[in-house]
Amino acid sequence: MAGYRDHKFSGSRDDYEKRLAGSTTLYVGNLSFHTKEEQIYELFSKCGDIKRVILGLNRITKTPCGFCFIEYYDREDAHNAIRYIGGTRLDERIIRTDWDAGFIEGRQYGRGKAGGQVRDEYRTDYDPGRGGFGKYIAKKLEGNPGPSEPPKVM
Amino acid sequence: MSKRRNWDDDPERPRKRYRNERPTEEEDIEDNLEHLIVKLGDRSTSALEKNLEELVEILDHDVSKSAKSNIIKIICDCVANLPEKTSIYATLVGLLNNKNYHVGGDIIEMLVKCFKDCTKACEWDKSLSYVRFFGDLVNCHVISHGSLMNLFETLVDVTMEDNIPQVRSDFFVYAVLSALPWVGYELCDKKEQDLEQLLNTIDNYMTKRSKVHHTALRVWYSDTPHPQEEYLDCLWSQITKLRSDKWEENHIYRPYINFSKALCEALQHNLPAITIPPHDASYTYPYPKVVFRLFDYTDCPDGPILPGAHSIDRYLIEQNIRWILSTHHRDLKTCSFSLIGLQGGHKFPLEYVLVETILAEIFALPTSKYLEIFYGSLLLKLCKMQPGSLPQVLAQAVEMIFDRLDTMNVACVDRFASWFAYHLSNFQYAWNWDDWSACLTLDPLHPKPKFVRECLLRCMRLSYHQRIAEIVPDGFKILLPDLPEPMNKYAVTDESIKIPGSGLSNQLNELIKNKTPIEEIMKTLDDLDNSTNAGDAEFTPHSLKIDVFLTVLLNAASKSFSHLFSALLKYNQILLSLNNSEDAQRCILNAIYEVWRRHPQLLVVLTDKLLKAGIVDFPAVANWIFSKELANDFTRSYIWEILHSTIRRHIKQVENLQKKLQELKEAKEKSEKAQSTDKDEKDIKEEKEVEPSNEEAIESLEEKVETALSDQKNLFLIVFQHFIMILSEHIQTCEAKGRSFKNHWFRWCIGRLQQVFEHHQHVFKYNSVLESLLFTNDIDAHILIIFRQFCSLQA
C-alpha cells in the first residue's frame, strides 16, 4: 500500500497505527474535481453499507478538490473497497484508496496554499479533471488559461 | 509453540509478533518451515522437484519430535485450504512416507481426524479436498487401493440412508465422483470389479434423483444452444465418458510422476474405517448447482480446442479456476497471476475458459459466492494483463449473452447490466451500440431494450447524464435515463392555475429558506388542520401536509446527497410527527417518489435513510413497492433494489440484536464463572450489584429479538402475498380476455418473485408458515412451482 498518512495527526505513531488497524474509514484520492457524491455512493456501495461520505473541499472556495473520506459500518466492507476498487476508475480516472484513521472535523479541507490539496500546488501536468495545471505553474502561465471542462448537470 | 496460521487473514498483511514476544530459535525454524510448506509450488514449477526434495530432507532430519506434529497439522491445513495444490502436497506426503513409514502413518491419522472434523462442522469444501487427497495418496503409494475403495463405498452408502435430504446423499456422491479423475486409473487397474460395482450403485442413485430444483437455478430457461445441465448429472456424464476413455485425462498436474521410482518402493498404509457423522437437522448441505455454458469449440476457432461439455477436462480446468478464486479472492493480484499462469494453459483456450467460469460465478443462483465487484475487478485486471486477447473474448461473451437475453433469468439480467456498466466505466464507455440497434424497435418490455436501458442507467449512476448521452448513437436516445432532476408540482409559474397546496408550499419554502426554527414550522403545519377546507382538496389535509412539506424540503435540499441527508436529519422531528399512520407513511414514500422519480439511485438511498431513521417502517416500504402509484416502474430494477435493500436492512437489524444478546450472555457467563471461582469478597459484592440489571437487559433483548424475528416473518409474508395477488390477478385478467398470460410482464414478475429467494437462509426459516398460509394448492400452479423449486434446494 502506498504511503498515505495524515501528516497532521495529533497522537503518537503507535496510536495512529492502532487506529488504522481498527478503522472503517477510507481515504480516496485522485478524484476529479467534478466527481459528485452520488457517484462515490454508487461505486463504493458495491462493497457494503456506507455510513457517510465526506467530500474534500477547497479550503477557500469550498468546492470539491479531488479527495474524500468514506466511512463504512463494517471494516470488512471497507477492506473490500481497498481490495477491489483501489486502482480502478471512477469518472475515468484511476483512484487510490487507503485506510484512514477516522474523520475529524476540519480534515475535509485542502491543505495547500491555494486551498486545494498540496499535490495540486506543484503539479506540472495539465489535468482537466483537477482544475488544469498545478497552482504554481498556473500562476506563471497567467493570462493563458487552459480549456476548462464543461460543467456537469445533476 | 508455533502460532496457527489464520487462513482467513489478509495475505497482504505481514504476520507480526508483538514487540515483547521474542521468538525462540525453534519457533523461528518452525515459522520458516510453515512458510516453505504453504508456499510450496507457488512460483515456478521448474524448481518444485528440488524444493520438494530439500523440504523432505529438512523435515526428516532437522525437526524435533514435538515440532513434527505441528508440521503435520500445517500440511493437513494446506490440503484443506489450498485445494489447487493438493497434488503437490500428496507428493510431499509420499516422499515423507517413503523416508519414514511412521511419519506417513501419523500424517494419515491426522488427515482422517481433520476430514471427520470438517464433515461434522459442515465445512464441505474442505471435506471434498480431503477425499480427493486420499485418492491422490493412492497414486503416491501412501494408501492402499483397497482401503480407499472402502472409503468410497462408505461415502456412497450414504445414498442408502433413510429419511435424509437428497442434498446430503448428493454431496457424498459428488465427493467420490470429483475424486475419481485423480485415482480412477489406479482403481481400475487394481480394483476393477469393486470400482464397477461402485459405479453401478452410483448409476442406480442417479436415475432415482429428483430434479425439481433444476429450473430455479438455471441462468437460461432454454436449452439452446447449450443445455443447462444439473451439476451432478453433468459430472456423472463426464465420469462415464472418462471411464470409457480408460480413465485417461489430460489436465491433472501430477508432480509425483517424476518421483515414481522412489515412491513405488514405499510401504502403503491402510486407511482406517471411517464412519460418516449421521444426518442432523441442523446441518446445511451445499445447494445443487447448474452448469453454466456459454461457449463450445466453434466459438473459439483459433488455437487449441475447447474440450467438450462432457469431457472431464472441461470440468478439471473449471474446478482449478474455482479453487484459485477461493484461495486468492482477497488478493486480486495473486489471483489474476495464478489464473493467467494456469497449469497447462497452452493446451486449451485459456481466455475462453476463464471468461466462461468467471461469468458462471457472477450468474450463480440464488447468489454468487463473492461480491459482484470482486469478479468485475478481476475481469478488469485480466483484461489489463492480456490486452491482446481477453477483452475480445469478453466482448464476444457479452454479444452472446445479449443474444440470449430472451430466456435469461431476471436476477441474472440485473447482474449482467450492473457488471457490464461497471466494466464500461473502466473503458471510457467504448462499445459498439449500433450492433444492438435492432432492439430499438422491440416492445419496450422485451428483455433486450430493457437491458440496454438498465445498463445505460447504471452507466449514468457511475458517471453523469451528459457523458452517457455522448456515448450512445442518436437512435438510442429513447433508452437514455431521465435527467436526474427533482420535480416540484407545487411550483407553478402561471398564477392563474391554482393547485391545492401551492400556497402552503410557498409559505414553507420561505420558512425553510429563512432557517426558521423547527417549532415554528411545526406550528404552521399544525395550524393547517384548522384552516384548510377538506371539501375542495383532492387530498385529506394530513396527506397534503406531508406531500407539500416533503416536496418543499426535498427540493430545497436537492443540491447534493449531503444536503439531502442533513435536511432529513434536521427536520427529523417534523418527519416523525407527520408519520402518524400507515397511510401517512405511504404519503411520505409517494412524496419522495414524486420529487425524485427521475433519480432512481436517490430513491434507493432515501428509502433506506427513512427506514434507518424510523420515519417509515419495513412493511410500509414492501406495500408501497406493489402499490398502484409505482405500477409504471414495476418492471424497473431499482424498485427491486429498494425491496432487497429493505429486506437486507431488516435482516441486519435482527443480526445486530442477536449479536448483542450473545455478547451479553457471554459476559454473564463469564461473570458467573468468576463469581464461583473468585473468593474475593469485594468482587462478589460488585458482581451482585451488576447482575440483576444484566439479567433484565438479557430478558428485554430476548424479547426484542423475538419481536424482530416475528417482524421478519411478517415482512416475507407481505412480500410473497403481494406477489401471489398481483400474479393471480394478471393470470385471471389475461384468461378472461382470452390472451396468453405468459407475456413479458409475467416473465419479469415471476423472475422478481424468484429473486426474493436470494435471501434463502432467512426464507427457509419460514418455509412451513409460507406453505400453510400462502403457497397452498389453491393458487395457480405457475406461481406455486416457484416456491416448490426453491424448497427443493434444501430437500
Short mmCIF file of C-alpha atoms in Angstrom, two decimals, chain B residues 23-281:
data_model
loop_
_atom_site.label_atom_id
_atom_site.label_comp_id
_atom_site.label_asym_id
_atom_site.label_seq_id
_atom_site.Cartn_x
_atom_site.Cartn_y
_atom_site.Cartn_z
CA PRO B 23 10.53 -15.98 19.15
CA THR B 24 12.72 -18.85 20.25
CA GLU B 25 15.07 -20.34 17.74
CA GLU B 26 12.83 -23.32 17.39
CA GLU B 27 9.80 -21.15 16.73
CA ASP B 28 11.78 -19.37 14.09
CA ILE B 29 12.60 -22.63 12.34
CA GLU B 30 9.01 -23.72 12.56
CA ASP B 31 7.74 -20.45 11.13
CA ASN B 32 10.18 -20.75 8.28
CA LEU B 33 9.10 -24.30 7.63
CA GLU B 34 5.46 -23.31 7.69
CA HIS B 35 6.22 -20.62 5.17
CA LEU B 36 8.04 -23.11 2.94
CA ILE B 37 5.17 -25.58 3.10
CA VAL B 38 2.43 -23.03 2.44
CA LYS B 39 4.33 -21.50 -0.46
CA LEU B 40 5.34 -24.83 -1.99
CA GLY B 41 4.88 -24.77 -5.74
CA ASP B 42 3.65 -21.17 -5.80
CA ARG B 43 6.08 -19.55 -8.17
CA SER B 44 7.71 -21.72 -10.75
CA THR B 45 7.13 -25.40 -11.06
CA SER B 46 10.61 -25.90 -12.51
CA ALA B 47 12.14 -25.66 -9.07
CA LEU B 48 9.39 -27.68 -7.46
CA GLU B 49 11.21 -31.00 -7.54
CA LYS B 50 14.29 -29.54 -5.95
CA ASN B 51 12.21 -27.70 -3.36
CA LEU B 52 10.31 -30.87 -2.54
CA GLU B 53 13.48 -32.86 -2.08
CA GLU B 54 15.02 -30.21 0.13
CA LEU B 55 11.90 -29.81 2.21
CA VAL B 56 11.67 -33.57 2.74
CA GLU B 57 15.32 -33.59 3.87
CA ILE B 58 14.70 -30.82 6.39
CA LEU B 59 11.50 -32.34 7.69
CA ASP B 60 13.12 -35.73 8.01
CA HIS B 61 16.27 -34.65 9.80
CA ASP B 62 16.11 -31.24 11.36
CA VAL B 63 12.79 -31.15 13.09
CA SER B 64 12.35 -32.12 16.70
CA LYS B 65 9.71 -34.62 17.63
CA SER B 66 7.48 -32.03 19.28
CA ALA B 67 7.59 -29.80 16.21
CA LYS B 68 6.67 -32.71 13.98
CA SER B 69 3.03 -32.80 14.98
CA ASN B 70 2.76 -29.09 14.27
CA ILE B 71 4.26 -29.59 10.86
CA ILE B 72 1.82 -32.42 10.17
CA LYS B 73 -1.09 -30.18 11.11
CA ILE B 74 0.21 -27.49 8.76
CA ILE B 75 0.33 -29.97 5.89
CA CYS B 76 -3.23 -31.11 6.65
CA ASP B 77 -4.43 -27.49 6.75
CA CYS B 78 -2.77 -26.82 3.42
CA VAL B 79 -4.67 -29.73 1.89
CA ALA B 80 -7.96 -28.24 3.07
CA ASN B 81 -7.26 -24.62 2.32
CA LEU B 82 -5.18 -24.76 -0.84
CA PRO B 83 -7.20 -27.21 -2.95
CA GLU B 84 -5.42 -26.20 -6.16
CA LYS B 85 -2.17 -27.65 -4.80
CA THR B 86 -3.26 -30.99 -3.36
CA SER B 87 -1.16 -32.99 -5.84
CA ILE B 88 1.93 -31.17 -4.65
CA TYR B 89 1.14 -31.99 -1.02
CA ALA B 90 0.36 -35.58 -1.99
CA THR B 91 3.86 -35.79 -3.45
CA LEU B 92 5.33 -34.29 -0.29
CA VAL B 93 3.48 -36.78 1.90
CA GLY B 94 4.51 -39.59 -0.46
CA LEU B 95 8.17 -38.67 -0.14
CA LEU B 96 7.95 -38.29 3.63
CA ASN B 97 6.26 -41.67 3.90
CA ASN B 98 8.98 -43.17 1.76
CA LYS B 99 11.62 -41.81 4.12
CA ASN B 100 9.81 -42.72 7.29
CA TYR B 101 6.86 -45.07 7.35
CA HIS B 102 5.79 -43.91 10.83
CA VAL B 103 5.59 -40.27 9.83
CA GLY B 104 3.37 -41.39 6.94
CA GLY B 105 1.13 -43.13 9.45
CA ASP B 106 0.98 -40.05 11.69
CA ILE B 107 0.00 -37.90 8.75
CA ILE B 108 -2.81 -40.24 7.76
CA GLU B 109 -4.10 -40.33 11.28
CA MET B 110 -4.23 -36.54 11.35
CA LEU B 111 -5.84 -36.35 7.89
CA VAL B 112 -8.60 -38.72 8.93
CA LYS B 113 -9.24 -36.67 12.04
CA CYS B 114 -9.36 -33.44 10.01
CA PHE B 115 -11.74 -35.00 7.50
CA LYS B 116 -14.11 -36.11 10.24
CA ASP B 117 -13.94 -32.74 11.99
CA CYS B 118 -14.75 -30.67 8.96
CA THR B 119 -17.53 -33.00 7.89
CA LYS B 120 -19.10 -32.64 11.31
CA ALA B 121 -18.68 -28.87 11.07
CA CYS B 122 -20.36 -28.81 7.65
CA GLU B 123 -17.20 -27.45 6.04
CA TRP B 124 -18.00 -29.27 2.85
CA ASP B 125 -15.37 -27.80 0.58
CA LYS B 126 -12.68 -28.98 2.94
CA SER B 127 -14.20 -32.46 3.14
CA LEU B 128 -14.06 -32.63 -0.64
CA SER B 129 -10.38 -31.71 -0.63
CA TYR B 130 -9.59 -34.45 1.85
CA VAL B 131 -11.45 -37.13 -0.10
CA ARG B 132 -9.63 -36.15 -3.27
CA PHE B 133 -6.36 -36.05 -1.35
CA PHE B 134 -6.86 -39.60 -0.10
CA GLY B 135 -7.26 -40.57 -3.75
CA ASP B 136 -4.04 -38.86 -4.69
CA LEU B 137 -2.26 -40.58 -1.80
CA VAL B 138 -3.02 -43.88 -3.51
CA ASN B 139 -1.13 -42.53 -6.53
CA CYS B 140 1.77 -41.68 -4.23
CA HIS B 141 1.85 -45.14 -2.65
CA VAL B 142 0.85 -43.90 0.77
CA ILE B 143 -2.57 -45.52 0.96
CA SER B 144 -3.61 -48.94 -0.27
CA HIS B 145 -6.10 -49.27 -3.11
CA GLY B 146 -8.39 -51.49 -1.13
CA SER B 147 -8.72 -49.16 1.82
CA LEU B 148 -9.51 -46.19 -0.43
CA MET B 149 -12.14 -48.33 -2.14
CA ASN B 150 -13.64 -48.96 1.30
CA LEU B 151 -13.82 -45.25 1.98
CA PHE B 152 -15.52 -44.62 -1.36
CA GLU B 153 -18.02 -47.36 -0.64
CA THR B 154 -18.76 -45.86 2.78
CA LEU B 155 -19.36 -42.47 1.17
CA VAL B 156 -21.67 -43.87 -1.49
CA ASP B 157 -23.52 -45.90 1.16
CA VAL B 158 -24.93 -42.62 2.43
CA THR B 159 -27.36 -42.87 -0.50
CA MET B 160 -28.96 -45.85 1.29
CA GLU B 161 -29.66 -43.90 4.48
CA ASP B 162 -33.32 -43.41 5.30
CA ASN B 163 -35.05 -40.09 5.82
CA ILE B 164 -32.24 -37.86 4.69
CA PRO B 165 -32.44 -34.88 2.34
CA GLN B 166 -31.24 -35.52 -1.17
CA VAL B 167 -28.65 -32.75 -0.81
CA ARG B 168 -26.88 -34.98 1.75
CA SER B 169 -26.56 -38.04 -0.45
CA ASP B 170 -25.75 -35.78 -3.41
CA PHE B 171 -22.82 -34.34 -1.54
CA PHE B 172 -21.22 -37.69 -0.74
CA VAL B 173 -21.74 -38.99 -4.26
CA TYR B 174 -20.21 -35.79 -5.55
CA ALA B 175 -17.23 -36.27 -3.22
CA VAL B 176 -16.50 -39.66 -4.80
CA LEU B 177 -17.14 -38.56 -8.38
CA SER B 178 -14.95 -35.48 -8.04
CA ALA B 179 -12.06 -37.59 -6.70
CA LEU B 180 -12.29 -40.21 -9.43
CA PRO B 181 -10.44 -38.27 -12.14
CA TRP B 182 -7.42 -38.37 -9.81
CA VAL B 183 -7.46 -42.00 -8.89
CA GLY B 184 -9.81 -43.71 -11.37
CA TYR B 185 -6.96 -45.10 -13.43
CA GLU B 186 -5.28 -46.73 -10.44
CA LEU B 187 -8.51 -48.17 -9.08
CA CYS B 188 -9.47 -49.52 -12.47
CA ASP B 189 -6.04 -51.10 -12.74
CA LYS B 190 -6.04 -52.76 -9.31
CA LYS B 191 -9.65 -52.99 -8.17
CA GLU B 192 -11.63 -53.10 -11.37
CA GLN B 193 -14.53 -55.16 -10.08
CA ASP B 194 -15.03 -53.11 -6.93
CA LEU B 195 -14.93 -49.95 -8.99
CA GLU B 196 -17.52 -51.33 -11.41
CA GLN B 197 -19.79 -52.14 -8.54
CA LEU B 198 -19.35 -48.69 -7.00
CA LEU B 199 -20.20 -47.03 -10.30
CA ASN B 200 -23.27 -49.23 -10.68
CA THR B 201 -24.51 -48.12 -7.27
CA ILE B 202 -23.99 -44.51 -8.28
CA ASP B 203 -25.72 -45.09 -11.62
CA ASN B 204 -28.68 -46.51 -9.78
CA TYR B 205 -28.77 -43.48 -7.49
CA MET B 206 -28.54 -41.06 -10.41
CA THR B 207 -31.69 -42.41 -12.04
CA LYS B 208 -33.68 -42.02 -8.82
CA ARG B 209 -32.76 -38.41 -8.00
CA SER B 210 -35.37 -35.66 -8.02
CA LYS B 211 -34.50 -32.60 -10.08
CA VAL B 212 -37.24 -30.12 -9.16
CA HIS B 213 -34.56 -27.59 -8.15
CA HIS B 214 -33.07 -27.54 -11.64
CA THR B 215 -35.31 -24.80 -13.07
CA ALA B 216 -34.81 -22.50 -10.09
CA LEU B 217 -31.07 -22.49 -10.71
CA ARG B 218 -31.00 -22.06 -14.46
CA VAL B 219 -29.40 -18.92 -15.86
CA TRP B 220 -31.29 -19.56 -19.08
CA TYR B 221 -34.70 -21.15 -19.42
CA SER B 222 -33.82 -22.50 -22.82
CA ASP B 223 -31.52 -25.39 -23.68
CA THR B 224 -30.43 -23.93 -26.97
CA PRO B 225 -27.71 -23.53 -27.93
CA HIS B 226 -26.30 -25.22 -24.82
CA PRO B 227 -28.18 -27.37 -22.33
CA GLN B 228 -28.05 -26.02 -18.77
CA GLU B 229 -27.17 -29.25 -17.07
CA GLU B 230 -27.73 -30.15 -13.48
CA TYR B 231 -24.29 -30.33 -11.86
CA LEU B 232 -24.32 -33.92 -10.67
CA ASP B 233 -25.85 -35.15 -13.93
CA CYS B 234 -23.12 -33.35 -15.82
CA LEU B 235 -20.29 -34.71 -13.69
CA TRP B 236 -21.77 -38.20 -13.98
CA SER B 237 -21.75 -37.90 -17.78
CA GLN B 238 -18.18 -36.66 -17.65
CA ILE B 239 -17.11 -39.55 -15.42
CA THR B 240 -18.94 -42.05 -17.63
CA LYS B 241 -17.05 -40.70 -20.60
CA LEU B 242 -13.77 -40.76 -18.68
CA ARG B 243 -14.41 -44.40 -17.85
CA SER B 244 -14.93 -45.25 -21.50
CA ASP B 245 -11.70 -43.36 -22.23
CA LYS B 246 -9.91 -45.80 -19.90
CA TRP B 247 -9.63 -43.12 -17.19
CA GLU B 248 -7.17 -41.05 -19.15
CA GLU B 249 -7.41 -37.30 -18.65
CA ASN B 250 -5.08 -34.52 -19.81
CA HIS B 251 -5.24 -31.80 -17.22
CA ILE B 252 -4.32 -33.01 -13.79
CA TYR B 253 -0.92 -31.85 -12.69
CA ARG B 254 0.83 -34.86 -11.16
CA PRO B 255 4.24 -33.84 -9.78
CA TYR B 256 4.64 -37.29 -8.20
CA ILE B 257 5.22 -38.89 -11.60
CA ASN B 258 8.78 -37.59 -11.52
CA PHE B 259 9.32 -39.36 -8.24
CA SER B 260 7.64 -42.60 -9.21
CA LYS B 261 10.82 -44.59 -8.89
CA ALA B 262 11.30 -43.60 -5.28
CA LEU B 263 7.62 -43.72 -4.42
CA CYS B 264 6.87 -47.18 -5.73
CA GLU B 265 9.23 -48.66 -3.16
CA ALA B 266 7.30 -47.17 -0.27
CA LEU B 267 5.12 -49.19 2.05
CA GLN B 268 1.42 -48.42 1.95
CA HIS B 269 -0.90 -47.78 4.86
CA ASN B 270 -4.49 -48.82 5.18
CA LEU B 271 -6.95 -46.00 5.74
CA PRO B 272 -8.85 -46.82 8.93
CA ALA B 273 -12.57 -47.46 8.57
CA ILE B 274 -14.28 -44.08 8.69
CA THR B 275 -17.83 -43.60 9.87
CA ILE B 276 -19.66 -40.66 8.38
CA PRO B 277 -21.37 -38.48 11.01
CA PRO B 278 -25.11 -39.19 10.71
CA HIS B 279 -27.51 -36.59 9.42
CA ASP B 280 -28.62 -33.92 11.81
CA ALA B 281 -31.45 -31.46 11.28
#
